[in-house]
Coordinates of C-alpha atoms in Angstrom, one line a residue:
M1478 CA 0.0 0.0 0.0
K1479 CA 1.4 3.4 -1.0
L1480 CA 0.5 4.9 2.4
A1481 CA 2.5 2.3 4.3
A1482 CA 5.4 2.7 1.9
L1483 CA 5.5 6.4 2.5
L1484 CA 5.3 5.8 6.2
T1485 CA 8.3 3.5 6.1
A1486 CA 10.2 6.1 4.0
G1487 CA 9.5 8.8 6.6
V1488 CA 7.7 11.0 4.2
L1489 CA 4.6 11.2 6.4
S1490 CA 4.5 11.9 10.1
L1491 CA 1.1 10.7 11.1
T1492 CA -0.9 11.3 14.3
A1493 CA -4.5 10.4 15.1
C1494 CA -6.9 9.4 17.8
G1495 CA -6.2 5.7 17.5
S1496 CA -4.0 3.1 15.9
D1497 CA -4.6 -0.2 14.1
D1498 CA -2.6 -3.4 14.8
D1499 CA 0.0 -2.3 12.2
G1500 CA 0.7 0.9 14.0
E1501 CA -0.7 3.1 11.2
S1502 CA -2.7 6.1 12.5
T1503 CA -6.4 6.1 11.9
N1504 CA -9.6 7.2 13.3
E1505 CA -12.6 5.1 12.4
G1506 CA -15.4 7.0 14.2
N1507 CA -16.9 5.9 17.5
G1508 CA -18.2 2.5 16.5
G1509 CA -21.1 0.7 18.2
D1510 CA -24.3 2.8 18.1
A1511 CA -22.5 6.0 17.2
P1512 CA -23.3 7.6 13.8
Q1513 CA -21.3 6.2 10.9
S1514 CA -20.5 8.1 7.7
D1515 CA -18.7 6.9 4.6
V1516 CA -16.8 10.2 4.4
K1517 CA -13.0 9.8 4.9
V1518 CA -11.3 13.1 5.9
G1519 CA -7.5 13.6 5.4
M1520 CA -6.1 16.3 7.6
A1521 CA -2.7 17.8 6.6
Y1522 CA -1.3 19.9 9.5
D1523 CA 1.3 22.6 9.3
V1524 CA 4.6 22.4 11.3
G1525 CA 3.9 21.6 14.9
G1526 CA 0.9 19.4 14.2
R1527 CA -1.7 18.3 16.7
G1528 CA -0.5 19.3 20.2
D1529 CA 0.8 22.8 19.3
Q1530 CA -1.8 24.3 21.7
S1531 CA -2.6 26.8 19.0
F1532 CA -3.4 26.9 15.3
N1533 CA -3.2 23.1 14.5
D1534 CA -5.0 22.1 17.7
S1535 CA -7.9 24.4 16.8
A1536 CA -8.2 22.6 13.4
A1537 CA -7.9 19.2 15.2
A1538 CA -10.8 20.2 17.5
G1539 CA -13.0 20.8 14.5
L1540 CA -12.1 17.4 13.1
D1541 CA -12.7 15.7 16.4
K1542 CA -16.1 17.2 16.7
A1543 CA -17.0 15.9 13.2
V1544 CA -15.7 12.4 14.0
E1545 CA -17.8 12.3 17.2
E1546 CA -21.0 13.7 15.6
F1547 CA -20.9 12.1 12.1
G1548 CA -18.7 9.1 12.5
V1549 CA -16.4 10.1 9.7
D1550 CA -13.2 8.2 9.2
S1551 CA -10.0 10.4 9.4
Q1552 CA -6.3 10.3 9.1
E1553 CA -3.8 13.0 10.0
S1554 CA -0.3 14.0 8.9
E1555 CA 1.9 16.9 9.8
A1556 CA 4.6 18.9 7.9
E1557 CA 8.2 18.6 9.0
D1558 CA 10.2 21.7 9.6
G1559 CA 12.2 22.6 6.5
E1560 CA 10.6 19.9 4.3
A1561 CA 10.6 20.4 0.5
E1562 CA 7.5 21.4 -1.3
T1563 CA 7.4 18.0 -2.9
A1564 CA 6.8 16.4 0.5
R1565 CA 3.7 18.5 1.0
E1566 CA 2.5 17.5 -2.5
E1567 CA 3.1 13.8 -1.8
R1568 CA 1.3 14.1 1.5
L1569 CA -1.8 15.3 -0.3
R1570 CA -1.5 12.7 -3.1
T1571 CA -1.1 9.9 -0.5
F1572 CA -4.4 10.9 1.1
A1573 CA -6.1 11.1 -2.3
D1574 CA -4.7 7.8 -3.5
A1575 CA -6.0 6.2 -0.2
G1576 CA -9.5 7.4 -0.9
Y1577 CA -9.7 10.3 1.5
N1578 CA -12.1 13.0 0.3
P1579 CA -12.1 15.7 1.4
I1580 CA -8.5 16.6 2.2
I1581 CA -8.0 19.6 4.5
A1582 CA -4.7 21.5 4.4
V1583 CA -4.0 23.5 7.5
G1584 CA -2.1 26.7 6.7
F1585 CA -1.2 29.0 3.8
A1586 CA 2.1 27.1 3.3
Y1587 CA 0.1 24.4 1.5
A1588 CA -1.2 26.8 -1.1
A1589 CA 1.1 25.8 -3.9
S1590 CA 0.7 22.1 -3.1
V1591 CA -3.1 22.2 -3.0
G1592 CA -3.1 24.2 -6.2
K1593 CA -1.1 21.5 -8.0
V1594 CA -2.6 18.4 -6.5
S1595 CA -6.2 19.6 -6.7
E1596 CA -5.7 19.8 -10.5
E1597 CA -4.4 16.3 -10.6
Y1598 CA -7.4 14.9 -8.6
P1599 CA -10.4 16.9 -10.0
D1600 CA -12.9 14.5 -8.3
V1601 CA -11.4 15.0 -4.8
N1602 CA -12.5 18.0 -2.7
F1603 CA -9.8 20.1 -0.9
A1604 CA -10.0 22.8 1.7
I1605 CA -7.2 25.1 2.7
I1606 CA -7.1 27.3 5.7
D1607 CA -5.7 30.9 5.6
D1608 CA -5.3 31.1 1.8
S1609 CA -7.6 32.5 -0.9
S1610 CA -5.4 32.3 -3.9
L1611 CA -7.3 29.2 -5.1
A1612 CA -10.7 30.9 -5.0
D1613 CA -11.4 30.1 -8.7
S1614 CA -10.7 26.3 -8.3
S1615 CA -13.9 24.2 -8.7
N1616 CA -12.8 21.6 -6.1
V1617 CA -11.1 23.9 -3.5
A1618 CA -12.7 25.7 -0.5
S1619 CA -10.7 28.6 1.0
L1620 CA -11.4 29.1 4.7
V1621 CA -10.0 32.5 5.8
F1622 CA -10.3 34.7 8.8
A1623 CA -10.3 38.4 9.7
E1624 CA -7.3 38.0 12.0
H1625 CA -6.8 41.8 12.0
E1626 CA -10.2 42.4 13.5
G1627 CA -9.6 40.0 16.4
S1628 CA -6.1 41.3 16.9
F1629 CA -7.6 44.9 17.1
L1630 CA -9.6 43.8 20.1
V1631 CA -6.6 42.3 22.0
G1632 CA -4.5 45.3 21.1
A1633 CA -7.1 47.5 22.7
A1634 CA -7.1 45.2 25.7
A1635 CA -3.3 45.5 26.0
A1636 CA -3.5 49.3 25.8
L1637 CA -6.2 49.4 28.4
K1638 CA -4.3 47.1 30.8
T1639 CA -0.6 48.2 30.3
E1640 CA 0.9 50.2 33.1
A1641 CA 4.0 51.1 31.1
D1642 CA 2.3 52.3 27.9
H1643 CA 4.7 49.9 26.2
I1644 CA 3.7 46.6 24.7
G1645 CA 5.1 44.0 22.3
F1646 CA 4.2 41.7 19.4
V1647 CA 6.1 38.5 18.5
G1648 CA 5.3 37.0 15.0
G1649 CA 6.4 33.5 14.1
V1650 CA 7.3 34.1 10.5
E1651 CA 7.1 37.4 8.6
T1652 CA 4.4 36.8 6.0
P1653 CA 1.4 38.9 4.9
L1654 CA -0.9 36.7 7.0
I1655 CA 1.0 37.2 10.3
Q1656 CA 1.4 40.9 9.4
K1657 CA -2.4 41.0 9.6
F1658 CA -2.1 40.1 13.3
E1659 CA 0.5 42.8 13.8
A1660 CA -1.5 45.5 12.0
G1661 CA -4.7 44.9 13.9
Y1662 CA -2.9 44.7 17.2
V1663 CA -1.1 48.0 16.7
A1664 CA -4.2 49.7 15.4
G1665 CA -6.3 48.5 18.4
A1666 CA -3.6 49.7 20.9
E1667 CA -3.3 53.1 19.2
A1668 CA -7.1 53.5 19.1
V1669 CA -6.9 53.5 22.9
N1670 CA -3.6 55.4 23.2
P1671 CA -2.1 57.0 20.1
D1672 CA 1.2 57.5 21.9
I1673 CA 1.7 53.9 23.1
K1674 CA 5.0 52.2 22.2
V1675 CA 4.7 48.8 20.4
D1676 CA 7.8 46.6 19.9
V1677 CA 7.5 44.2 17.0
T1678 CA 9.7 41.3 16.1
Y1679 CA 9.5 38.2 13.9
L1680 CA 11.3 35.0 14.8
T1681 CA 12.1 33.8 11.2
Q1682 CA 11.7 34.9 7.6
V1683 CA 10.3 32.9 4.7
P1684 CA 11.3 30.2 3.7
D1685 CA 12.2 29.3 7.2
F1686 CA 8.9 28.4 9.0
S1687 CA 10.6 27.1 12.2
G1688 CA 9.4 30.3 13.8
F1689 CA 6.1 28.6 14.4
A1690 CA 7.6 25.8 16.4
D1691 CA 10.6 27.2 18.4
P1692 CA 9.6 28.1 22.0
A1693 CA 13.2 29.0 22.8
K1694 CA 13.2 31.7 20.1
G1695 CA 9.8 32.9 21.3
K1696 CA 11.1 33.2 24.9
T1697 CA 14.2 35.0 23.8
A1698 CA 12.3 37.5 21.8
A1699 CA 9.7 38.2 24.4
T1700 CA 12.3 38.4 27.2
G1701 CA 14.1 41.1 25.2
M1702 CA 10.8 43.1 25.1
F1703 CA 10.1 42.7 28.8
D1704 CA 13.7 43.7 29.6
N1705 CA 13.2 46.8 27.3
G1706 CA 10.2 47.9 29.4
A1707 CA 7.2 46.3 27.8
D1708 CA 4.7 44.7 30.2
I1709 CA 2.4 42.9 27.8
V1710 CA 3.4 40.8 24.8
Y1711 CA 1.1 39.3 22.2
H1712 CA 2.3 36.4 20.1
A1713 CA 1.1 35.1 16.7
A1714 CA 3.8 32.4 16.6
G1715 CA 2.1 29.0 16.9
G1716 CA 4.0 26.6 19.1
S1717 CA 6.7 29.2 19.8
G1718 CA 4.1 31.1 21.9
G1719 CA 4.9 28.7 24.8
G1720 CA 8.2 30.5 25.2
V1721 CA 6.5 33.9 25.2
F1722 CA 4.3 32.7 28.1
E1723 CA 7.4 31.6 30.0
A1724 CA 9.1 34.9 29.4
A1725 CA 6.0 36.7 30.7
A1726 CA 5.9 34.6 33.9
E1727 CA 9.6 35.2 34.6
A1728 CA 9.2 39.0 34.0
E1729 CA 5.9 39.1 36.0
G1730 CA 4.3 40.6 33.0
W1731 CA 1.3 39.7 30.8
A1732 CA 1.1 37.7 27.6
I1733 CA -1.7 37.4 25.0
G1734 CA -2.4 34.1 23.3
V1735 CA -3.6 33.4 19.8
D1736 CA -6.0 31.1 17.8
S1737 CA -7.2 29.1 20.8
D1738 CA -8.1 30.1 24.3
Q1739 CA -4.6 29.5 25.5
Y1740 CA -5.5 30.1 29.2
N1741 CA -7.1 26.7 28.9
T1742 CA -4.4 24.9 27.0
A1743 CA -1.1 26.3 28.2
D1744 CA 1.0 24.8 31.0
P1745 CA -0.6 25.6 34.4
S1746 CA 2.6 27.2 35.5
V1747 CA 2.0 30.1 33.0
Q1748 CA -1.8 30.1 32.9
D1749 CA -2.1 33.1 35.2
V1750 CA 0.0 35.4 32.9
I1751 CA -2.3 35.0 29.9
L1752 CA -4.3 38.2 29.9
T1753 CA -6.6 37.1 27.0
S1754 CA -6.2 35.3 23.7
M1755 CA -7.2 36.3 20.2
L1756 CA -9.7 33.6 19.2
K1757 CA -9.5 32.4 15.6
N1758 CA -12.2 29.7 15.4
I1759 CA -10.5 27.4 13.0
D1760 CA -12.4 24.5 14.7
V1761 CA -15.7 26.1 13.6
A1762 CA -14.5 26.5 10.0
V1763 CA -13.3 22.9 9.8
Y1764 CA -16.4 21.5 11.4
D1765 CA -18.7 23.6 9.1
Y1766 CA -16.8 22.4 6.1
I1767 CA -17.0 18.7 7.0
T1768 CA -20.7 19.2 7.8
G1769 CA -21.2 20.4 4.3
V1770 CA -19.4 17.4 2.8
V1771 CA -21.4 15.0 5.0
E1772 CA -24.7 16.6 3.9
G1773 CA -23.7 16.5 0.2
E1774 CA -23.2 20.2 -0.2
T1775 CA -19.4 20.5 -0.3
P1776 CA -18.4 24.2 0.0
T1777 CA -16.1 25.8 -2.6
G1778 CA -14.9 29.3 -3.1
V1779 CA -13.9 31.7 -0.2
T1780 CA -15.6 31.7 3.2
T1781 CA -14.5 34.5 5.5
Y1782 CA -14.9 34.2 9.3
D1783 CA -14.9 37.7 10.8
L1784 CA -16.2 39.5 13.8
S1785 CA -19.7 39.7 12.4
V1786 CA -20.1 35.9 12.6
D1787 CA -17.8 35.5 15.6
G1788 CA -15.2 33.9 13.4
V1789 CA -12.6 35.8 15.5
G1790 CA -12.8 37.4 18.9
Y1791 CA -11.2 37.5 22.3
S1792 CA -11.2 35.2 25.3
T1793 CA -12.3 36.0 28.9
S1794 CA -11.0 33.0 30.7
G1795 CA -9.3 33.9 34.0
G1796 CA -11.4 37.0 34.3
F1797 CA -8.5 39.4 33.6
V1798 CA -10.3 41.5 31.1
D1799 CA -13.8 41.4 32.7
D1800 CA -13.4 45.1 33.8
I1801 CA -12.8 46.2 30.2
A1802 CA -15.1 43.9 28.3
E1803 CA -17.7 46.6 27.8
Q1804 CA -15.1 48.8 26.1
L1805 CA -13.8 45.9 24.0
D1806 CA -17.4 45.0 22.9
E1807 CA -18.0 48.6 21.9
Y1808 CA -15.0 48.4 19.6
K1809 CA -16.3 45.1 18.2
Q1810 CA -19.6 46.6 17.4
Q1811 CA -18.0 49.6 15.7
I1812 CA -16.0 47.3 13.5
V1813 CA -19.1 45.1 12.7
D1814 CA -21.1 48.3 11.8
G1815 CA -18.3 49.5 9.6
E1816 CA -17.6 52.6 11.7
L1817 CA -14.1 51.4 12.3
E1818 CA -11.9 50.0 9.5
V1819 CA -9.1 47.8 10.7
P1820 CA -5.9 47.8 8.6
E1821 CA -4.6 44.4 7.2
A1822 CA -1.0 45.5 6.8
P1823 CA 1.4 47.4 9.0

């Protein structure tokens, strides 16, 4: 079987909820009296995969919900740091050859691969998160988010909570997508205080995507900001964000999480320094997409999850922003009503 051969060759790194007797990762639904579907979902994660407590985990949560509710079969694979484009392509082909349909690619880094492989398999449905370049493809759905809008709200929260009028932003890899987080964050902070100081740094540059999976680099960058006088640091750096939380704890400052409610997923030792998180509901997008497939109405084109549909937002776990929630919600309503236009680029 081609999948087994690729596993042996190390091309795929597979994870899932269960394993068969041969050690291959698979998820065959709940079994028993649980719902059963003949839909087989292939999930291709970005670097860090399931367990990153951020971007990939949010996608995994959407898949898990679909498995539980519909009994879909699923298999998962994650990208390796520094892998060639051909490895991403082969990961998608392997799913297609094994009968997985749809195939969901988690992250913009899969754009070129999905574009190529979707043409080779016109009868297979693909979805890609965080990329809209394939909007005209008849068998590709683009699931994108208004990250700048959610980031505006946590930027406003940072400006309302800072005691130093000095905050920071750590991006994993400098790409147009991550710059949307930066732009919204800075705009939100400046809406509260036009004179606030915002430090910005990126851990790596394209084509080095290790910035999304290097907690040590995240900690070094954030520590530098705290040492320089910042008292709150927001990260959009995937798995590297764990290092930002550690730096905040050691500096007795605050950190802001991303994608998931990281107060609930981070190590307990750093939980109490997570002021809030910018919620990017990838789980909702993945679940909605799979729901469409199961119901025979496979989505295509671009679907945007913004503040108006709660596709993005901010978390309140820990209660640290309860006292400013009314102000944040006022900003949210102004953005939804079109009174505030949030920039998408720095």
